[in-house]
Amino acid sequence: MTPTTEDVKCITELATLEVTPPFTLSSPQIQNFLRKVAHGQESWSHHPVLFYQDALTSKVIYLISGWESISAHDAWIASEENQLLLKEASLLLSVKALAHISINFNHVPKDAEKLVGWHIPGDRGGDVPSEDLSSANENPQGWKVMG
C-alpha cells in the first residue's frame, strides 16, 4: 500500500512574528508580504502556511507550517529567496520566536479559525516535544485547536 500524505511524518514550525509600527496586520504592505512568504515557503515545503493573529495583541502573528525535517527548514531559511524575504521583513515585522514542534503537521486542522496555546512554565522555546493531534483536539502540552 502506498502511504498517503497523512501517513508521512513531518514536523511543525511555529514562528511568532510581530508587526512593526506604523504597520498593522491589515496594512496592504503586511498582507502582500505574508502572501509572498506563504507562496515562497509552500513551494519549498509542499505544505500550506497558516497564519493566526494573537487574540490579546493585534501586532502578533503566528506562522504555522510543516516541514519534512528541521534540516529541510534550515535549507529554506538559508536560501536566497528566503534571505530576500527576511530583508524585506526587517522593514515590516520582526521574528520574535521560532520553534519546531513534534506534532505531525499533516494532522493539524488546516481550516481551524482559532488555535489556542499557552506557555509551559520553564519552557524556553526551541524544539518542543508534544503529543500528536491525530486523535484529540487537546493535548497535555498546552495546545488546543478550535474549529
PDB file of C-alpha atoms in Angstrom:
ATOM      1  CA  MET A   1       0.000   0.000   0.000  1.00  0.00           C
ATOM      2  CA  THR A   2       1.328   3.464  -0.925  1.00  0.00           C
ATOM      3  CA  PRO A   3       1.477   5.857   2.052  1.00  0.00           C
ATOM      4  CA  THR A   4      -0.788   8.896   1.877  1.00  0.00           C
ATOM      5  CA  THR A   5       0.189  12.441   2.855  1.00  0.00           C
ATOM      6  CA  GLU A   6      -1.488  11.820   6.221  1.00  0.00           C
ATOM      7  CA  ASP A   7       0.842   8.843   6.859  1.00  0.00           C
ATOM      8  CA  VAL A   8       4.073  10.741   6.214  1.00  0.00           C
ATOM      9  CA  LYS A   9       5.562  12.129   9.439  1.00  0.00           C
ATOM     10  CA  CYS A  10       6.724  15.718   9.391  1.00  0.00           C
ATOM     11  CA  ILE A  11       7.488  18.397  11.947  1.00  0.00           C
ATOM     12  CA  THR A  12       5.568  21.588  12.638  1.00  0.00           C
ATOM     13  CA  GLU A  13       7.116  25.046  12.524  1.00  0.00           C
ATOM     14  CA  LEU A  14       5.740  27.702  14.842  1.00  0.00           C
ATOM     15  CA  ALA A  15       7.074  31.214  14.256  1.00  0.00           C
ATOM     16  CA  THR A  16       5.975  34.221  16.287  1.00  0.00           C
ATOM     17  CA  LEU A  17       6.054  37.439  14.258  1.00  0.00           C
ATOM     18  CA  GLU A  18       5.429  40.982  15.480  1.00  0.00           C
ATOM     19  CA  VAL A  19       4.270  43.748  13.134  1.00  0.00           C
ATOM     20  CA  THR A  20       6.389  46.914  13.359  1.00  0.00           C
ATOM     21  CA  PRO A  21       4.561  50.259  13.751  1.00  0.00           C
ATOM     22  CA  PRO A  22       3.233  52.134  11.886  1.00  0.00           C
ATOM     23  CA  PHE A  23       2.086  48.945  10.119  1.00  0.00           C
ATOM     24  CA  THR A  24      -0.838  46.793  11.239  1.00  0.00           C
ATOM     25  CA  LEU A  25      -1.975  43.352  10.181  1.00  0.00           C
ATOM     26  CA  SER A  26      -4.461  44.992   7.809  1.00  0.00           C
ATOM     27  CA  SER A  27      -1.806  47.184   6.138  1.00  0.00           C
ATOM     28  CA  PRO A  28      -1.506  46.320   2.424  1.00  0.00           C
ATOM     29  CA  GLN A  29       2.280  46.014   2.827  1.00  0.00           C
ATOM     30  CA  ILE A  30       1.867  43.354   5.538  1.00  0.00           C
ATOM     31  CA  GLN A  31      -0.846  41.481   3.627  1.00  0.00           C
ATOM     32  CA  ASN A  32       1.246  41.431   0.439  1.00  0.00           C
ATOM     33  CA  PHE A  33       4.341  40.350   2.343  1.00  0.00           C
ATOM     34  CA  LEU A  34       2.535  37.464   4.085  1.00  0.00           C
ATOM     35  CA  ARG A  35       1.214  36.280   0.695  1.00  0.00           C
ATOM     36  CA  LYS A  36       4.805  36.281  -0.652  1.00  0.00           C
ATOM     37  CA  VAL A  37       6.039  34.371   2.386  1.00  0.00           C
ATOM     38  CA  ALA A  38       3.289  31.770   2.048  1.00  0.00           C
ATOM     39  CA  HIS A  39       3.884  31.328  -1.682  1.00  0.00           C
ATOM     40  CA  GLY A  40       7.647  31.012  -1.338  1.00  0.00           C
ATOM     41  CA  GLN A  41       7.627  28.731   1.679  1.00  0.00           C
ATOM     42  CA  GLU A  42       4.879  26.482   0.310  1.00  0.00           C
ATOM     43  CA  SER A  43       6.916  25.949  -2.868  1.00  0.00           C
ATOM     44  CA  TRP A  44       9.821  24.684  -0.715  1.00  0.00           C
ATOM     45  CA  SER A  45       7.985  22.720   1.974  1.00  0.00           C
ATOM     46  CA  HIS A  46       4.998  21.445  -0.046  1.00  0.00           C
ATOM     47  CA  HIS A  47       2.819  22.232   2.987  1.00  0.00           C
ATOM     48  CA  PRO A  48       0.353  25.078   3.449  1.00  0.00           C
ATOM     49  CA  VAL A  49       1.410  28.057   5.540  1.00  0.00           C
ATOM     50  CA  LEU A  50      -1.175  29.071   8.151  1.00  0.00           C
ATOM     51  CA  PHE A  51      -1.331  32.480   9.823  1.00  0.00           C
ATOM     52  CA  TYR A  52      -3.125  33.234  13.097  1.00  0.00           C
ATOM     53  CA  GLN A  53      -3.445  36.591  14.844  1.00  0.00           C
ATOM     54  CA  ASP A  54      -2.833  36.742  18.594  1.00  0.00           C
ATOM     55  CA  ALA A  55      -6.108  37.218  20.478  1.00  0.00           C
ATOM     56  CA  LEU A  56      -4.565  39.605  23.009  1.00  0.00           C
ATOM     57  CA  THR A  57      -2.488  41.837  20.752  1.00  0.00           C
ATOM     58  CA  SER A  58      -3.188  42.594  17.112  1.00  0.00           C
ATOM     59  CA  LYS A  59       0.502  43.126  16.338  1.00  0.00           C
ATOM     60  CA  VAL A  60       1.474  39.453  16.886  1.00  0.00           C
ATOM     61  CA  ILE A  61       1.043  36.871  14.135  1.00  0.00           C
ATOM     62  CA  TYR A  62       1.774  33.137  14.343  1.00  0.00           C
ATOM     63  CA  LEU A  63       3.036  31.312  11.262  1.00  0.00           C
ATOM     64  CA  ILE A  64       2.423  27.555  11.391  1.00  0.00           C
ATOM     65  CA  SER A  65       3.585  25.156   8.701  1.00  0.00           C
ATOM     66  CA  GLY A  66       5.032  21.722   8.091  1.00  0.00           C
ATOM     67  CA  TRP A  67       8.465  20.521   7.083  1.00  0.00           C
ATOM     68  CA  GLU A  68       9.869  17.120   6.184  1.00  0.00           C
ATOM     69  CA  SER A  69      12.628  17.755   8.725  1.00  0.00           C
ATOM     70  CA  ILE A  70      14.427  20.511  10.606  1.00  0.00           C
ATOM     71  CA  SER A  71      17.245  20.324   8.048  1.00  0.00           C
ATOM     72  CA  ALA A  72      14.720  20.944   5.231  1.00  0.00           C
ATOM     73  CA  HIS A  73      13.505  24.036   7.087  1.00  0.00           C
ATOM     74  CA  ASP A  74      17.107  25.141   7.678  1.00  0.00           C
ATOM     75  CA  ALA A  75      17.731  24.873   3.909  1.00  0.00           C
ATOM     76  CA  TRP A  76      14.751  27.183   3.264  1.00  0.00           C
ATOM     77  CA  ILE A  77      15.982  29.665   5.891  1.00  0.00           C
ATOM     78  CA  ALA A  78      19.423  29.781   4.234  1.00  0.00           C
ATOM     79  CA  SER A  79      18.026  30.043   0.689  1.00  0.00           C
ATOM     80  CA  GLU A  80      18.498  33.209  -1.351  1.00  0.00           C
ATOM     81  CA  GLU A  81      14.710  33.509  -1.757  1.00  0.00           C
ATOM     82  CA  ASN A  82      14.116  33.456   1.997  1.00  0.00           C
ATOM     83  CA  GLN A  83      17.031  35.789   2.707  1.00  0.00           C
ATOM     84  CA  LEU A  84      15.420  38.363   0.387  1.00  0.00           C
ATOM     85  CA  LEU A  85      12.129  37.918   2.238  1.00  0.00           C
ATOM     86  CA  LEU A  86      13.881  38.371   5.590  1.00  0.00           C
ATOM     87  CA  LYS A  87      15.481  41.570   4.317  1.00  0.00           C
ATOM     88  CA  GLU A  88      12.052  42.877   3.268  1.00  0.00           C
ATOM     89  CA  ALA A  89      10.593  41.705   6.594  1.00  0.00           C
ATOM     90  CA  SER A  90      13.051  43.822   8.549  1.00  0.00           C
ATOM     91  CA  LEU A  91      11.069  46.911   7.490  1.00  0.00           C
ATOM     92  CA  LEU A  92       7.669  45.409   8.346  1.00  0.00           C
ATOM     93  CA  LEU A  93       7.946  42.956  11.212  1.00  0.00           C
ATOM     94  CA  SER A  94      10.311  41.022  13.447  1.00  0.00           C
ATOM     95  CA  VAL A  95      10.654  37.326  14.200  1.00  0.00           C
ATOM     96  CA  LYS A  96      10.194  37.029  17.970  1.00  0.00           C
ATOM     97  CA  ALA A  97      10.442  33.234  18.277  1.00  0.00           C
ATOM     98  CA  LEU A  98      10.832  30.091  16.197  1.00  0.00           C
ATOM     99  CA  ALA A  99      10.188  26.535  17.351  1.00  0.00           C
ATOM    100  CA  HIS A 100       9.993  23.102  15.774  1.00  0.00           C
ATOM    101  CA  ILE A 101       7.236  21.113  17.452  1.00  0.00           C
ATOM    102  CA  SER A 102       6.960  17.330  17.343  1.00  0.00           C
ATOM    103  CA  ILE A 103       3.382  17.455  16.101  1.00  0.00           C
ATOM    104  CA  ASN A 104       2.823  15.871  12.718  1.00  0.00           C
ATOM    105  CA  PHE A 105       1.709  18.878  10.650  1.00  0.00           C
ATOM    106  CA  ASN A 106      -0.370  16.585   8.444  1.00  0.00           C
ATOM    107  CA  HIS A 107      -2.701  16.121  11.440  1.00  0.00           C
ATOM    108  CA  VAL A 108      -3.090  19.835  12.225  1.00  0.00           C
ATOM    109  CA  PRO A 109      -6.536  21.021  11.037  1.00  0.00           C
ATOM    110  CA  LYS A 110      -5.992  23.436   8.149  1.00  0.00           C
ATOM    111  CA  ASP A 111      -9.439  25.018   8.368  1.00  0.00           C
ATOM    112  CA  ALA A 112      -9.466  25.902  12.094  1.00  0.00           C
ATOM    113  CA  GLU A 113     -10.481  29.506  12.697  1.00  0.00           C
ATOM    114  CA  LYS A 114      -8.775  29.580  16.091  1.00  0.00           C
ATOM    115  CA  LEU A 115      -5.720  27.916  17.559  1.00  0.00           C
ATOM    116  CA  VAL A 116      -5.262  28.311  21.284  1.00  0.00           C
ATOM    117  CA  GLY A 117      -1.958  27.738  23.034  1.00  0.00           C
ATOM    118  CA  TRP A 118      -0.358  28.659  26.290  1.00  0.00           C
ATOM    119  CA  HIS A 119       3.176  28.915  27.543  1.00  0.00           C
ATOM    120  CA  ILE A 120       4.541  25.987  29.510  1.00  0.00           C
ATOM    121  CA  PRO A 121       6.319  27.271  32.652  1.00  0.00           C
ATOM    122  CA  GLY A 122      10.052  26.748  32.308  1.00  0.00           C
ATOM    123  CA  ASP A 123       9.900  26.323  28.528  1.00  0.00           C
ATOM    124  CA  ARG A 124      12.440  28.495  26.756  1.00  0.00           C
ATOM    125  CA  GLY A 125      11.331  27.693  23.196  1.00  0.00           C
ATOM    126  CA  GLY A 126      13.320  25.704  20.676  1.00  0.00           C
ATOM    127  CA  ASP A 127      12.389  22.175  19.747  1.00  0.00           C
ATOM    128  CA  VAL A 128       9.349  21.259  21.825  1.00  0.00           C
ATOM    129  CA  PRO A 129       8.148  17.659  22.102  1.00  0.00           C
ATOM    130  CA  SER A 130       4.386  17.408  22.021  1.00  0.00           C
ATOM    131  CA  GLU A 131       1.568  14.958  21.552  1.00  0.00           C
ATOM    132  CA  ASP A 132       0.131  14.037  18.168  1.00  0.00           C
ATOM    133  CA  LEU A 133      -3.148  15.827  17.372  1.00  0.00           C
ATOM    134  CA  SER A 134      -4.471  12.964  15.238  1.00  0.00           C
ATOM    135  CA  SER A 135      -6.986  11.673  17.766  1.00  0.00           C
ATOM    136  CA  ALA A 136      -7.682  14.580  20.103  1.00  0.00           C
ATOM    137  CA  ASN A 137      -8.246  18.311  19.906  1.00  0.00           C
ATOM    138  CA  GLU A 138      -6.395  18.942  23.149  1.00  0.00           C
ATOM    139  CA  ASN A 139      -3.115  17.623  24.486  1.00  0.00           C
ATOM    140  CA  PRO A 140      -1.257  17.985  27.777  1.00  0.00           C
ATOM    141  CA  GLN A 141       1.451  20.259  26.332  1.00  0.00           C
ATOM    142  CA  GLY A 142      -0.815  23.282  26.147  1.00  0.00           C
ATOM    143  CA  TRP A 143      -2.275  23.357  22.631  1.00  0.00           C
ATOM    144  CA  LYS A 144      -5.905  23.282  21.718  1.00  0.00           C
ATOM    145  CA  VAL A 145      -7.272  23.555  18.199  1.00  0.00           C
ATOM    146  CA  MET A 146     -10.577  25.373  17.968  1.00  0.00           C
ATOM    147  CA  GLY A 147     -12.623  24.913  14.808  1.00  0.00           C
TER     148      GLY A 147
END
